[in-house]
PDB file of C-alpha atoms in Angstrom:
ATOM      1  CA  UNK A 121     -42.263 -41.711 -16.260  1.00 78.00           C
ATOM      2  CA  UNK A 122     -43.319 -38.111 -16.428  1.00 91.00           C
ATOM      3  CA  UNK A 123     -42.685 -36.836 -12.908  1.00 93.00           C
ATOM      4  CA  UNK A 124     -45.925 -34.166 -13.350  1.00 94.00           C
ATOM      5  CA  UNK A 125     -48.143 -37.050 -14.108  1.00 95.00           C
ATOM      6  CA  UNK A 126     -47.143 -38.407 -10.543  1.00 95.00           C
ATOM      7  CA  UNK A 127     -47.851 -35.866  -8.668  1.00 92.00           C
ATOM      8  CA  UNK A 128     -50.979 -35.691 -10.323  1.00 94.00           C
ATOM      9  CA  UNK A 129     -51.566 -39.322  -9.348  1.00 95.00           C
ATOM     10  CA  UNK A 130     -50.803 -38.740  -6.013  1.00 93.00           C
ATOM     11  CA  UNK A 131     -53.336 -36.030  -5.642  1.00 91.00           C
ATOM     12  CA  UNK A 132     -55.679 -38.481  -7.260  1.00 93.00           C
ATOM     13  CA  UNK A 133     -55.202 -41.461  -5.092  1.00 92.00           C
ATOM     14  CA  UNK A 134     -55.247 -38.967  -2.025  1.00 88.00           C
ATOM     15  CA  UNK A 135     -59.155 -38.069  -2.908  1.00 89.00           C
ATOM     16  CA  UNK A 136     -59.771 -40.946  -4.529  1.00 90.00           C
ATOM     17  CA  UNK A 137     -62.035 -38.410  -6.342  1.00 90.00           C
ATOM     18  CA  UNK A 138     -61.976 -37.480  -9.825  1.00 91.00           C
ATOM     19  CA  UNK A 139     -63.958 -33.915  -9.144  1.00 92.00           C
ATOM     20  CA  UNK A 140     -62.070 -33.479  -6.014  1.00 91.00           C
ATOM     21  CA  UNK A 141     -58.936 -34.080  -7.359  1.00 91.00           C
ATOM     22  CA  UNK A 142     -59.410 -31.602 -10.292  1.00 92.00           C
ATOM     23  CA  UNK A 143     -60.276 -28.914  -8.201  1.00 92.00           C
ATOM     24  CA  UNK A 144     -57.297 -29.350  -5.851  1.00 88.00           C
ATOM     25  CA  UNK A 145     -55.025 -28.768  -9.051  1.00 90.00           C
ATOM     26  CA  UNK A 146     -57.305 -26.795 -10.968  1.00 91.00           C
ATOM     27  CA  UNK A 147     -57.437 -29.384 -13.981  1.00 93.00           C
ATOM     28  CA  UNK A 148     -60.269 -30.748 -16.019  1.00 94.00           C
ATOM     29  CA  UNK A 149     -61.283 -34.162 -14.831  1.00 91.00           C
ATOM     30  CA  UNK A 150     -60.680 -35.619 -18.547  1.00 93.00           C
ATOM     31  CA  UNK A 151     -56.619 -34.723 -18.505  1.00 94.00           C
ATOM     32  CA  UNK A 152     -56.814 -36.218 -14.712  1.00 93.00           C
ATOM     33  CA  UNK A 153     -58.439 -39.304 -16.168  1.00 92.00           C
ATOM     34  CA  UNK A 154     -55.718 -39.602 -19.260  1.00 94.00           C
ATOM     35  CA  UNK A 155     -53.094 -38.724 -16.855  1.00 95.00           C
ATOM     36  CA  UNK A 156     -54.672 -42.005 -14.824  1.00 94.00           C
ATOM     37  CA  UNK A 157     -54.475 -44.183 -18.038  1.00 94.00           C
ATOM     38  CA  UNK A 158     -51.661 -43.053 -18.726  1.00 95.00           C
ATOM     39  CA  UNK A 159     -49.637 -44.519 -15.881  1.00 95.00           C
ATOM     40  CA  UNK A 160     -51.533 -47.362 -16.025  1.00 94.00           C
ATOM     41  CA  UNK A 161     -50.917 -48.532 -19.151  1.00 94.00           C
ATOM     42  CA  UNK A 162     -47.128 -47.933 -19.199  1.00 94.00           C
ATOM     43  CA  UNK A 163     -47.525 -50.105 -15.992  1.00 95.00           C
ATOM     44  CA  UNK A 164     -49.532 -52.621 -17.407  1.00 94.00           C
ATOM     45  CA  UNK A 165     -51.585 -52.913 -14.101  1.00 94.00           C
ATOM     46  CA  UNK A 166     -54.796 -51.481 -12.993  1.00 95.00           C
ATOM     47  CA  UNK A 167     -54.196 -49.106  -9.997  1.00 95.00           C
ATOM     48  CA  UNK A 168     -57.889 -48.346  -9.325  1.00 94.00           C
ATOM     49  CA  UNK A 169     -61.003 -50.172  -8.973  1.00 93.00           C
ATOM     50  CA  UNK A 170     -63.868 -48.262 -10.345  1.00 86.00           C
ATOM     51  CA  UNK A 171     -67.003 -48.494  -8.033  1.00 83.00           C
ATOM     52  CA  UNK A 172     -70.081 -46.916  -9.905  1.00 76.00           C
ATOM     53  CA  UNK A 173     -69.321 -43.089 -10.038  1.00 73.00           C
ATOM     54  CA  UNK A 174     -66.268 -43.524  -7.661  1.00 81.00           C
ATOM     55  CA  UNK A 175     -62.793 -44.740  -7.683  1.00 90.00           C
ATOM     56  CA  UNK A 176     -61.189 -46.640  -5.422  1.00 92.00           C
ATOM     57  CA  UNK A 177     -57.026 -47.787  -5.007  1.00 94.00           C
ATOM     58  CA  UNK A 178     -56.593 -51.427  -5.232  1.00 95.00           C
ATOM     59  CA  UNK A 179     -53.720 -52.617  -3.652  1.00 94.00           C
ATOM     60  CA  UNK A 180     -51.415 -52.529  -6.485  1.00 95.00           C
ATOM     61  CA  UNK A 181     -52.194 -48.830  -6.608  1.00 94.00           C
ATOM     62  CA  UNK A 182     -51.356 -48.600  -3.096  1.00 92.00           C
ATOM     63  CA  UNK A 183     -48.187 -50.119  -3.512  1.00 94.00           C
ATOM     64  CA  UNK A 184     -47.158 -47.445  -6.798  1.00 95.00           C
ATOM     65  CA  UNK A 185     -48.259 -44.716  -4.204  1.00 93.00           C
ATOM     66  CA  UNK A 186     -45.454 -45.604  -2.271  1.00 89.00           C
ATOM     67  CA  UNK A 187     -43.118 -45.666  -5.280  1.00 93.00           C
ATOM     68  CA  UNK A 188     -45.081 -42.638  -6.575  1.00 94.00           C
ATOM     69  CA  UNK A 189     -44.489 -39.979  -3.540  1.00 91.00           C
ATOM     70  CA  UNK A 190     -41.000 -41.338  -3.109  1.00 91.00           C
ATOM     71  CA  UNK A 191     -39.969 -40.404  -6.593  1.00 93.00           C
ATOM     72  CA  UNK A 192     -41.546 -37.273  -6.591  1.00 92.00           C
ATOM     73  CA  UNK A 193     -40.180 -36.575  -3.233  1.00 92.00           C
ATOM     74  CA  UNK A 194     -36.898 -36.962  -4.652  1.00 92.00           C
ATOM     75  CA  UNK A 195     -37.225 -35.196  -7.650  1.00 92.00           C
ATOM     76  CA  UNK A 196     -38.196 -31.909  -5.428  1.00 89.00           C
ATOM     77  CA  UNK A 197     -35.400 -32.166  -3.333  1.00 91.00           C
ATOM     78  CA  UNK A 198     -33.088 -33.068  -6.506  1.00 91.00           C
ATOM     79  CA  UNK A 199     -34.769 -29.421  -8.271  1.00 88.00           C
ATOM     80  CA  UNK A 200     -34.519 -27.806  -5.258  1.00 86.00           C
ATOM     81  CA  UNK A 201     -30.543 -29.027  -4.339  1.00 86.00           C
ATOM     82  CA  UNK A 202     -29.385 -27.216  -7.880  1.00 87.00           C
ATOM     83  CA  UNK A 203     -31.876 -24.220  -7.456  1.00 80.00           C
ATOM     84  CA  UNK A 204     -29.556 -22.494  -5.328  1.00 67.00           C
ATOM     85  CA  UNK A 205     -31.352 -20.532  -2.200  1.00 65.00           C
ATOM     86  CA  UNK A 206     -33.274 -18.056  -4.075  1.00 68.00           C
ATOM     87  CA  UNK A 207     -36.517 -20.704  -5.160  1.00 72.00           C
ATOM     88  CA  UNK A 208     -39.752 -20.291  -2.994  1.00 78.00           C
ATOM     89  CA  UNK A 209     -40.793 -23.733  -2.254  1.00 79.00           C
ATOM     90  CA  UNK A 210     -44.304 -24.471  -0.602  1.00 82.00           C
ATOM     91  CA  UNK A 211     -44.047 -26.246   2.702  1.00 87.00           C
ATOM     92  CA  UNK A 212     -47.319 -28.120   4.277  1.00 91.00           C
ATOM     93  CA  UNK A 213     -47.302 -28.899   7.546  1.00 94.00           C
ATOM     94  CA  UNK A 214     -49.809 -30.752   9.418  1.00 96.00           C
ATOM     95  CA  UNK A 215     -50.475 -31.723  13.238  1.00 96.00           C
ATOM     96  CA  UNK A 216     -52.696 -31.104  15.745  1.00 95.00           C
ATOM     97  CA  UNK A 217     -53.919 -27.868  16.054  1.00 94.00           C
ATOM     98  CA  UNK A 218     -52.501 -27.064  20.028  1.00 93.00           C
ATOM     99  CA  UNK A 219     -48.984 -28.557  18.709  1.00 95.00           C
ATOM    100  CA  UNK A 220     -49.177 -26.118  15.595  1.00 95.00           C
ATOM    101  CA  UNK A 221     -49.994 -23.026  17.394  1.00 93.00           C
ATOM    102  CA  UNK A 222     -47.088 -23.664  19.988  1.00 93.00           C
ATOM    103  CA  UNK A 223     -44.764 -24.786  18.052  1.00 92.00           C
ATOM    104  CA  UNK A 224     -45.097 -23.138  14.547  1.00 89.00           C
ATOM    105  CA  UNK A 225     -43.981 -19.621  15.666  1.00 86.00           C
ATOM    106  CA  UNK A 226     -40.752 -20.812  16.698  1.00 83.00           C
ATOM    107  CA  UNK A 227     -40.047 -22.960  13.834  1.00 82.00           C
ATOM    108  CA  UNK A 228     -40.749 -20.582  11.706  1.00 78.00           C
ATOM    109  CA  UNK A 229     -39.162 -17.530  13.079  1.00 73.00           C
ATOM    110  CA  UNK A 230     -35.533 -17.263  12.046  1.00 57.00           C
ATOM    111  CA  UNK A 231     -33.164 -17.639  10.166  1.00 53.00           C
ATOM    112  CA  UNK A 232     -35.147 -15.624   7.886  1.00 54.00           C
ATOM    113  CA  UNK A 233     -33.165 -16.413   4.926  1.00 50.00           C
ATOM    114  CA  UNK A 234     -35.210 -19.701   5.172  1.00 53.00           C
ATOM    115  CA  UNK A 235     -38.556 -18.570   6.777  1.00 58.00           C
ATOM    116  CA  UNK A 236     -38.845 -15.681   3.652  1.00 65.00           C
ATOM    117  CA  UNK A 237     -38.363 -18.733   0.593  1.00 73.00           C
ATOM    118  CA  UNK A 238     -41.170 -20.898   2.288  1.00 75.00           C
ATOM    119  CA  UNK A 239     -44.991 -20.410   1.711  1.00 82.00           C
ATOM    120  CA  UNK A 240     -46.606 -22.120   4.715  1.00 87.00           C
ATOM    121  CA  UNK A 241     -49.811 -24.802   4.592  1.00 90.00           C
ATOM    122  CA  UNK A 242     -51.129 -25.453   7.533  1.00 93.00           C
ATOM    123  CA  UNK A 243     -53.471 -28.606   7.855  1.00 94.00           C
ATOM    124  CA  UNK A 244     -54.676 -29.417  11.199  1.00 95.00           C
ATOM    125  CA  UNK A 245     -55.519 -32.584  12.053  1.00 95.00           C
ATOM    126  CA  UNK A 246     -55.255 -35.495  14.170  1.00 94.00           C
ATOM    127  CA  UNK A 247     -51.677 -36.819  14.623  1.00 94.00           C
ATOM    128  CA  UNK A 248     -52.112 -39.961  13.224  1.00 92.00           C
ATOM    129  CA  UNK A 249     -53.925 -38.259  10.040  1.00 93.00           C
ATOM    130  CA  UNK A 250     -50.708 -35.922  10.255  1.00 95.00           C
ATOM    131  CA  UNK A 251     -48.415 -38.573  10.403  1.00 94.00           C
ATOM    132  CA  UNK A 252     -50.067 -40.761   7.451  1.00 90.00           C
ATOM    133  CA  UNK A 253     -50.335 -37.746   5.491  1.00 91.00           C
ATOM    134  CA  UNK A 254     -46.275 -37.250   5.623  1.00 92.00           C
ATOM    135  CA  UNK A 255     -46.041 -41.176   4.387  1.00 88.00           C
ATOM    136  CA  UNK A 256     -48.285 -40.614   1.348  1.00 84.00           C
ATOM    137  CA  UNK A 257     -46.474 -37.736   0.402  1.00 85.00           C
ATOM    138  CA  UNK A 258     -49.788 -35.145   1.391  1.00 86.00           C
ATOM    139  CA  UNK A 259     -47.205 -33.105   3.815  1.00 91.00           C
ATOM    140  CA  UNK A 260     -44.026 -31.979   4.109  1.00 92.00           C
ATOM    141  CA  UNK A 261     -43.642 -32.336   8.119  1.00 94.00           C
ATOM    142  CA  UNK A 262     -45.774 -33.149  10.789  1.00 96.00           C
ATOM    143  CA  UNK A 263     -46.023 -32.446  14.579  1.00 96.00           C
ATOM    144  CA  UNK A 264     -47.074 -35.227  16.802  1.00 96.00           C
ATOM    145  CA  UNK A 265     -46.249 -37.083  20.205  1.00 94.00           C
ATOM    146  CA  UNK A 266     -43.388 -39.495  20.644  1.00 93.00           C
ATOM    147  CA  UNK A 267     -46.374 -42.212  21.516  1.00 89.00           C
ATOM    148  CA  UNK A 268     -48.023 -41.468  18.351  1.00 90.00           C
ATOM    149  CA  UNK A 269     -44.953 -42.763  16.634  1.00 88.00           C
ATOM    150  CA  UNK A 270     -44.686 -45.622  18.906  1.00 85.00           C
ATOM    151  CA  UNK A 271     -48.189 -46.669  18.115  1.00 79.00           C
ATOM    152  CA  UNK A 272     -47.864 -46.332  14.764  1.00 78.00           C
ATOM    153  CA  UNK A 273     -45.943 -49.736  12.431  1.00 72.00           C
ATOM    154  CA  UNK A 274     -41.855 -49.078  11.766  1.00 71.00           C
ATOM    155  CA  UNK A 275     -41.714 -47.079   9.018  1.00 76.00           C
ATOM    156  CA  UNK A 276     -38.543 -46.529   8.277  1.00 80.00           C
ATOM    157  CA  UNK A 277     -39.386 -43.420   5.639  1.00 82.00           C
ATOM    158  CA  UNK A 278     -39.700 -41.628   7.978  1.00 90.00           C
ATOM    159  CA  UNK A 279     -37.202 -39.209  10.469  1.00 92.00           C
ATOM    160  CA  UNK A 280     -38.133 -37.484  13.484  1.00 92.00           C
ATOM    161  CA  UNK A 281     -36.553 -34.970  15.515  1.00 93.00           C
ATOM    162  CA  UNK A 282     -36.961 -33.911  19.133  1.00 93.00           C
ATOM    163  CA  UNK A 283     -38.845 -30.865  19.695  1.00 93.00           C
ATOM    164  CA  UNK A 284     -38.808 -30.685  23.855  1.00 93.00           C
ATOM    165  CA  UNK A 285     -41.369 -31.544  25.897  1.00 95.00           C
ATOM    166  CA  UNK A 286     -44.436 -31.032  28.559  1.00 95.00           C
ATOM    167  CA  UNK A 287     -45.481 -31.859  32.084  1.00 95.00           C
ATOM    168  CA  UNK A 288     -49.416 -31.461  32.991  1.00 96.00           C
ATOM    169  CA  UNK A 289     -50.273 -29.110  35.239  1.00 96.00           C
ATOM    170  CA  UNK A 290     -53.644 -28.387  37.508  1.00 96.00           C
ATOM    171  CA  UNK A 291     -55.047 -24.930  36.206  1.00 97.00           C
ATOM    172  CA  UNK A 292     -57.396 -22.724  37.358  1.00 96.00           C
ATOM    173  CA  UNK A 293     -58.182 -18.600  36.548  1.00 96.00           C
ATOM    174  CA  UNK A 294     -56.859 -15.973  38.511  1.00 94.00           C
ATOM    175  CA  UNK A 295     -59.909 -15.301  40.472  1.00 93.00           C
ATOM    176  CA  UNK A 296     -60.825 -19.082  40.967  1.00 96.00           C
ATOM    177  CA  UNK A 297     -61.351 -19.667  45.021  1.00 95.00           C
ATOM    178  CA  UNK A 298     -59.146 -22.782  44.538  1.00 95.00           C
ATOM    179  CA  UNK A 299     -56.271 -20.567  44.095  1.00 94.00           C
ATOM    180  CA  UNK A 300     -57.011 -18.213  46.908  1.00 92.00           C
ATOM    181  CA  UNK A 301     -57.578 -21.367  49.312  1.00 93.00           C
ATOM    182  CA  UNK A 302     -53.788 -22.783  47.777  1.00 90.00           C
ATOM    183  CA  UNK A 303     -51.745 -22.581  50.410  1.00 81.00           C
ATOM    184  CA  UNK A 304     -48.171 -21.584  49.060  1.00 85.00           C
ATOM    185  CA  UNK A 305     -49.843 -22.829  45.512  1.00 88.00           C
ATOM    186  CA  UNK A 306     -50.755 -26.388  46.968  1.00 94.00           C
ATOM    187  CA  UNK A 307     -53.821 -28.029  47.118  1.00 94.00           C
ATOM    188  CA  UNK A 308     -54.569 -31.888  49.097  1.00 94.00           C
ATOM    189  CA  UNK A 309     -56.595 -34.073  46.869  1.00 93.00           C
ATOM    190  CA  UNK A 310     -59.366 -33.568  49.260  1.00 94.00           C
ATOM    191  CA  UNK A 311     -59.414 -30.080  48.668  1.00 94.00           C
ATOM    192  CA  UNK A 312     -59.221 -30.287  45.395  1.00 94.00           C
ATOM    193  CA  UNK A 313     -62.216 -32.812  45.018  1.00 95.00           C
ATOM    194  CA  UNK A 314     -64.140 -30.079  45.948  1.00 95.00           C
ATOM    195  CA  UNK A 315     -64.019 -28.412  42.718  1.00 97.00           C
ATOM    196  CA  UNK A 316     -65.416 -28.685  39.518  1.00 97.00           C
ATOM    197  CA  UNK A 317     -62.721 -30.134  37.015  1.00 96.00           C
ATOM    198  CA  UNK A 318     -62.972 -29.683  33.296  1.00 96.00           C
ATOM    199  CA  UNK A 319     -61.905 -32.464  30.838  1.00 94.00           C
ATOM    200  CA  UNK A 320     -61.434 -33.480  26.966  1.00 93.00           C
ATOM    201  CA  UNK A 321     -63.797 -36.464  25.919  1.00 90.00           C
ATOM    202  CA  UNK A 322     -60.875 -37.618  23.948  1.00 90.00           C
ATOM    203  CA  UNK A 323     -56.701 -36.534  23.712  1.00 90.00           C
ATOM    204  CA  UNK A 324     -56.690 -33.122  21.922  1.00 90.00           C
ATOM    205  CA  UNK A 325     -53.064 -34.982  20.115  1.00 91.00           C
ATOM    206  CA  UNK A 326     -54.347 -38.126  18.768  1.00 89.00           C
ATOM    207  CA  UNK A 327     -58.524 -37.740  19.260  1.00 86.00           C
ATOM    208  CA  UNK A 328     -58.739 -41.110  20.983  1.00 82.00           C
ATOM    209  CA  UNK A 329     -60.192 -41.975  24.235  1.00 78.00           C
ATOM    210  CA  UNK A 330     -57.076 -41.998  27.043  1.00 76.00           C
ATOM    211  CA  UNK A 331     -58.309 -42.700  30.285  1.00 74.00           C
ATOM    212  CA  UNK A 332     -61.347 -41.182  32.408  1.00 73.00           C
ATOM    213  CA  UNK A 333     -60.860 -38.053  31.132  1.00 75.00           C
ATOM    214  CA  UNK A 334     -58.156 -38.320  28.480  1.00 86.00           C
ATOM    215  CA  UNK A 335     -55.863 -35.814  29.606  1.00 92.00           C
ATOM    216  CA  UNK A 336     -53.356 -38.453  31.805  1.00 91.00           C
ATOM    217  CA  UNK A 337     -54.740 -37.784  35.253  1.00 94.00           C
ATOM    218  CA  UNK A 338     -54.610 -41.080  37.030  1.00 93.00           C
ATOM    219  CA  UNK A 339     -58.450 -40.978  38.316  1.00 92.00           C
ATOM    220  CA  UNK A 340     -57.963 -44.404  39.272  1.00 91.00           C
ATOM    221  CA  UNK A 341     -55.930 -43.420  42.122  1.00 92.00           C
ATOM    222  CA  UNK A 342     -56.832 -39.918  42.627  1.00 93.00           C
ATOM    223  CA  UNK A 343     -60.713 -39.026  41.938  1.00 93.00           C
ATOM    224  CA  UNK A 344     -61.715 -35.848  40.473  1.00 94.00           C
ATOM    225  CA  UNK A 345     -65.021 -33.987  40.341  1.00 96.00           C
ATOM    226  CA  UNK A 346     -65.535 -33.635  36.668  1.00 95.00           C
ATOM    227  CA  UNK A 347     -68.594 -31.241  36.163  1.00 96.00           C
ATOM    228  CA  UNK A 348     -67.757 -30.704  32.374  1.00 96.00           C
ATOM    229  CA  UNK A 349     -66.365 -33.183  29.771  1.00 93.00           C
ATOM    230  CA  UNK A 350     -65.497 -30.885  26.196  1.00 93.00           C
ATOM    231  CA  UNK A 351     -64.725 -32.283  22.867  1.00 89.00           C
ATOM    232  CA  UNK A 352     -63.396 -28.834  21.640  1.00 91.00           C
ATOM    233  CA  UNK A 353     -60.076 -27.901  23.313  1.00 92.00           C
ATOM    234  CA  UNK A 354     -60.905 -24.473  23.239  1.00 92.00           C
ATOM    235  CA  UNK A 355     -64.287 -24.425  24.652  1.00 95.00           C
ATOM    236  CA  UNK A 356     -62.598 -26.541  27.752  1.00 96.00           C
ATOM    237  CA  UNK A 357     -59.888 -23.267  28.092  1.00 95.00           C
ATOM    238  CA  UNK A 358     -62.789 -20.874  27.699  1.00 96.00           C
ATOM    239  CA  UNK A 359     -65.084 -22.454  31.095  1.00 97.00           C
ATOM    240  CA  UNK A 360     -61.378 -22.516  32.396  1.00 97.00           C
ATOM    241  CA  UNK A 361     -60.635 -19.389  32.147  1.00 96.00           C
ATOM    242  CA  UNK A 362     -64.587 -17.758  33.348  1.00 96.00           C
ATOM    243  CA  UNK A 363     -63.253 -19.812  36.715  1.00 96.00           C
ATOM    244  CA  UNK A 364     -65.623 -22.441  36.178  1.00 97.00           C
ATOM    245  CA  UNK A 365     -63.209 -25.270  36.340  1.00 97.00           C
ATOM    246  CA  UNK A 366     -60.188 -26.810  36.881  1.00 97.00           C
ATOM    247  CA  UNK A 367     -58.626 -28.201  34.057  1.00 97.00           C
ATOM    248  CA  UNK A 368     -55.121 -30.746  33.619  1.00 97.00           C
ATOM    249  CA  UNK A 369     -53.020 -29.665  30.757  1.00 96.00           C
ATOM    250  CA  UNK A 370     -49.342 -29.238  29.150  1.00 95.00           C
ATOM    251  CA  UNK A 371     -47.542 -26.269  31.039  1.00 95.00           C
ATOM    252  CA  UNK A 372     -47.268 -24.173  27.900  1.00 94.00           C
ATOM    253  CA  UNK A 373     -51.102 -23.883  27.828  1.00 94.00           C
ATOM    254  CA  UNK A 374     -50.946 -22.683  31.638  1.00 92.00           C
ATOM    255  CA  UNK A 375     -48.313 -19.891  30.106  1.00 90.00           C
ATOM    256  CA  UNK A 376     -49.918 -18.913  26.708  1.00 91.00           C
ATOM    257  CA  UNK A 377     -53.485 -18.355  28.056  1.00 92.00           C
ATOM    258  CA  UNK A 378     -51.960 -16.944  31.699  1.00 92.00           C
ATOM    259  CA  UNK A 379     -53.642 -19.206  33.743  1.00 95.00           C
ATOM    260  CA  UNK A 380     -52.291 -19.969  37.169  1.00 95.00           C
ATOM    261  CA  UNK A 381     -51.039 -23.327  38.700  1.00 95.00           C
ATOM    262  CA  UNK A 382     -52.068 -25.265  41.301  1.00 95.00           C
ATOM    263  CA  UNK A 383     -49.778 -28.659  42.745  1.00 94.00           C
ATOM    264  CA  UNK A 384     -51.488 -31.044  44.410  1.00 94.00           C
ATOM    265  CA  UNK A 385     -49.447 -32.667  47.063  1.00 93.00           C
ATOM    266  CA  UNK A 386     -50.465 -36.051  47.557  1.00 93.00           C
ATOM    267  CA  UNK A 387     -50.600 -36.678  43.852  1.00 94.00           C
ATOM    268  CA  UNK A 388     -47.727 -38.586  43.080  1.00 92.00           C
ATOM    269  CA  UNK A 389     -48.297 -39.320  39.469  1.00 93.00           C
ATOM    270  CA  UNK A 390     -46.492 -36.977  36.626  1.00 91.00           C
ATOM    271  CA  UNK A 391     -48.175 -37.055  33.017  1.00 92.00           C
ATOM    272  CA  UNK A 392     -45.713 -35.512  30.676  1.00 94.00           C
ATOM    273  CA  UNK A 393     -45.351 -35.640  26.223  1.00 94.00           C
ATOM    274  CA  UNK A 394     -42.633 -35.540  24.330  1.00 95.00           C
ATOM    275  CA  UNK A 395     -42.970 -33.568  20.773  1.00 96.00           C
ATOM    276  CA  UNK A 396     -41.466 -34.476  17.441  1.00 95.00           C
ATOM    277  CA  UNK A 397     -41.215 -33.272  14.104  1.00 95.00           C
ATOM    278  CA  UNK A 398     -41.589 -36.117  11.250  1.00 95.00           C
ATOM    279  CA  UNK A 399     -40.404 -36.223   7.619  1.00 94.00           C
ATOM    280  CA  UNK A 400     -39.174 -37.848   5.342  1.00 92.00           C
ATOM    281  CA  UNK A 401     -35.629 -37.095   4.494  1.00 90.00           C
ATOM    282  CA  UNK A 402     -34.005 -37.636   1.243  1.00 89.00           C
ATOM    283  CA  UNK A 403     -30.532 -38.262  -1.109  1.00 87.00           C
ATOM    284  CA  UNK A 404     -30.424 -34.807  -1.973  1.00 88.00           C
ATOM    285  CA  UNK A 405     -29.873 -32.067  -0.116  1.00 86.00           C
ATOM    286  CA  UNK A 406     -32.999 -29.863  -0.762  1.00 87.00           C
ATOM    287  CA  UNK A 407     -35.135 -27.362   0.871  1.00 87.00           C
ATOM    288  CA  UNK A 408     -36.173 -30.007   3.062  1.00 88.00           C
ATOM    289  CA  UNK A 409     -33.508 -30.959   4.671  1.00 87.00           C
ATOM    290  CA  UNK A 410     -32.092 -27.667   5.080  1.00 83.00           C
ATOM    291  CA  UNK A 411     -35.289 -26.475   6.725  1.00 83.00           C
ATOM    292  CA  UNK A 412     -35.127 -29.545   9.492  1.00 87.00           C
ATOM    293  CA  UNK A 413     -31.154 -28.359   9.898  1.00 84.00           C
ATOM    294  CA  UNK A 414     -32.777 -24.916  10.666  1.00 79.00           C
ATOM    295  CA  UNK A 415     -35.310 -25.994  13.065  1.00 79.00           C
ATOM    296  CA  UNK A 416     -32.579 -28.194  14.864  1.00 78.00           C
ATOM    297  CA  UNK A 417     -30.091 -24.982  15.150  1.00 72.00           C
ATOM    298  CA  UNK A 418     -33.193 -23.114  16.918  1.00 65.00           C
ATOM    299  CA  UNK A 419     -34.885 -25.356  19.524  1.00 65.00           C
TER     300      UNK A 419
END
């Protein structure tokens, strides 16, 4: 089976749109449709259902997917093992956007032998979208929690290595009178009731609803004063940072926007992530595998 006509397939089944899929490869719909029957008759099954104008994978489609995005997983990696090191290869990479912009620049940043033979797609997303997306063969890696990979059912396809992780912290700006009334940098809970506390409707990781706020403060033991409740990360940072709020989030947001921290010292609760990058490894020993040994050497 024409390894071409797979990836096509997989593009295909990833839309589930005939038009979307032929502008995503730049391909007439007709030799996406072929490529379609094609497959299907040397398979003798029927891997969509056609619904009116639209297209739909039944589950014996969804079951060749799998076999689908493993061979042509394979096949890279094969291509890529008797290349040698001078190939460009495109890498995708998905995750949610506050992972990516943390973590990217220090994946990517050395050796350069391997940064300079990678172009880099970036797709950001919910970590559960991420993580799906690297099981159907849509990305290369993802970023995403430990817990998202808990929730998620075994897969065995699919690796993951440790990237570090994060406590929460109470931040506040510079200028914010919390900070100037922080005695030695600590706050009582009563003290810090008195405040207006910003918070994400949902976790800016996996987009679902954790808690009160969704950023891991226990508000069942300790009560906040939330004034503002954000479903944009950044707009939360941005009333953070005009000293409008208080805000609980990973330390390495306190230290890439320079916003200062503030303990609390009768809160005796510690929210804290742990990072991972997931692929899919495979036989050969392509660019893939070499990149995850380079991001191992460097974190």
């Amino acid at each position: 089976m024409d390894i071409e006509d797979l990836r096509k397939f997989i593009v295909v089944a990833q839309h589930e749109n005939l038009n979307k899929a032929s502008m995503h490869l730049s391909v007439t719909t007709g030799a996406l449709s072929k490529v379609v029957k094609r497959i299907e008759q040397k398979l003798e099954s029927q891997l969509f259902d056609r619904v009116g104008k639209h297209i739909r994978l039944n589950q014996r489609g969804n079951k060749f997917l799998l076999y689908a995005t493993h061979l042509v997983h394979e096949a890279d990696q094969a291509l890529s093992e008797f290349r040698g090191n001078t190939a460009l290869y495109n890498i995708t990479v998905s995750g949610p956007s506050l992972l990516l912009q943390y973590y990217l620049p220090t994946l990517l940043a050395k050796p350069s032998s391997v940064r300079d033979r990678f172009h880099v797609n970036i797709n950001a997303c919910w970590e559960g979208k991420a993580l799906e997306s690297v099981s159907r063969g849509g990305s290369d890696v993802a970023i995403a929690t430990s817990f998202a990979m808990e929730e998620r059912e075994q897969d065995p396809s699919l690796h993951r290595v440790s990237l570090g992780s994060s406590t929460y912290v109470v931040v506040a700006a510079k200028n914010h009178p919390a900070v100037a009334e922080a005695k030695n940098g600590t706050l009582t809970s009563q003290s810090l009731y008195a405040y207006a506390f910003a918070c994400p409707d949902v976790s800016p990781f996996c987009g679902i609803k954790r808690g009160i706020g969704s950023d891991g403060w226990r508000d069942d033991k300790v009560p906040r004063s939330i004034h503002y409740r954000c479903n944009d990360f950044g707009t939360l940072l941005s009333i953070v940072r005009q000293g409008l709020a208080l805000a609980y989030v990973p330390n390495f947001i306190a230290k890439s926007h320079d916003l200062t921290c503030v303990s609390v010292s009768d809160y005796d609760f510690c929210h804290e992530e742990h990072f991972e990058l997931i692929y899919k490894p495979s036989m050969a020993s392509g660019w893939l595998n070499r990149f995850v040994d380079s991001v191992t050497s460097v974190i």
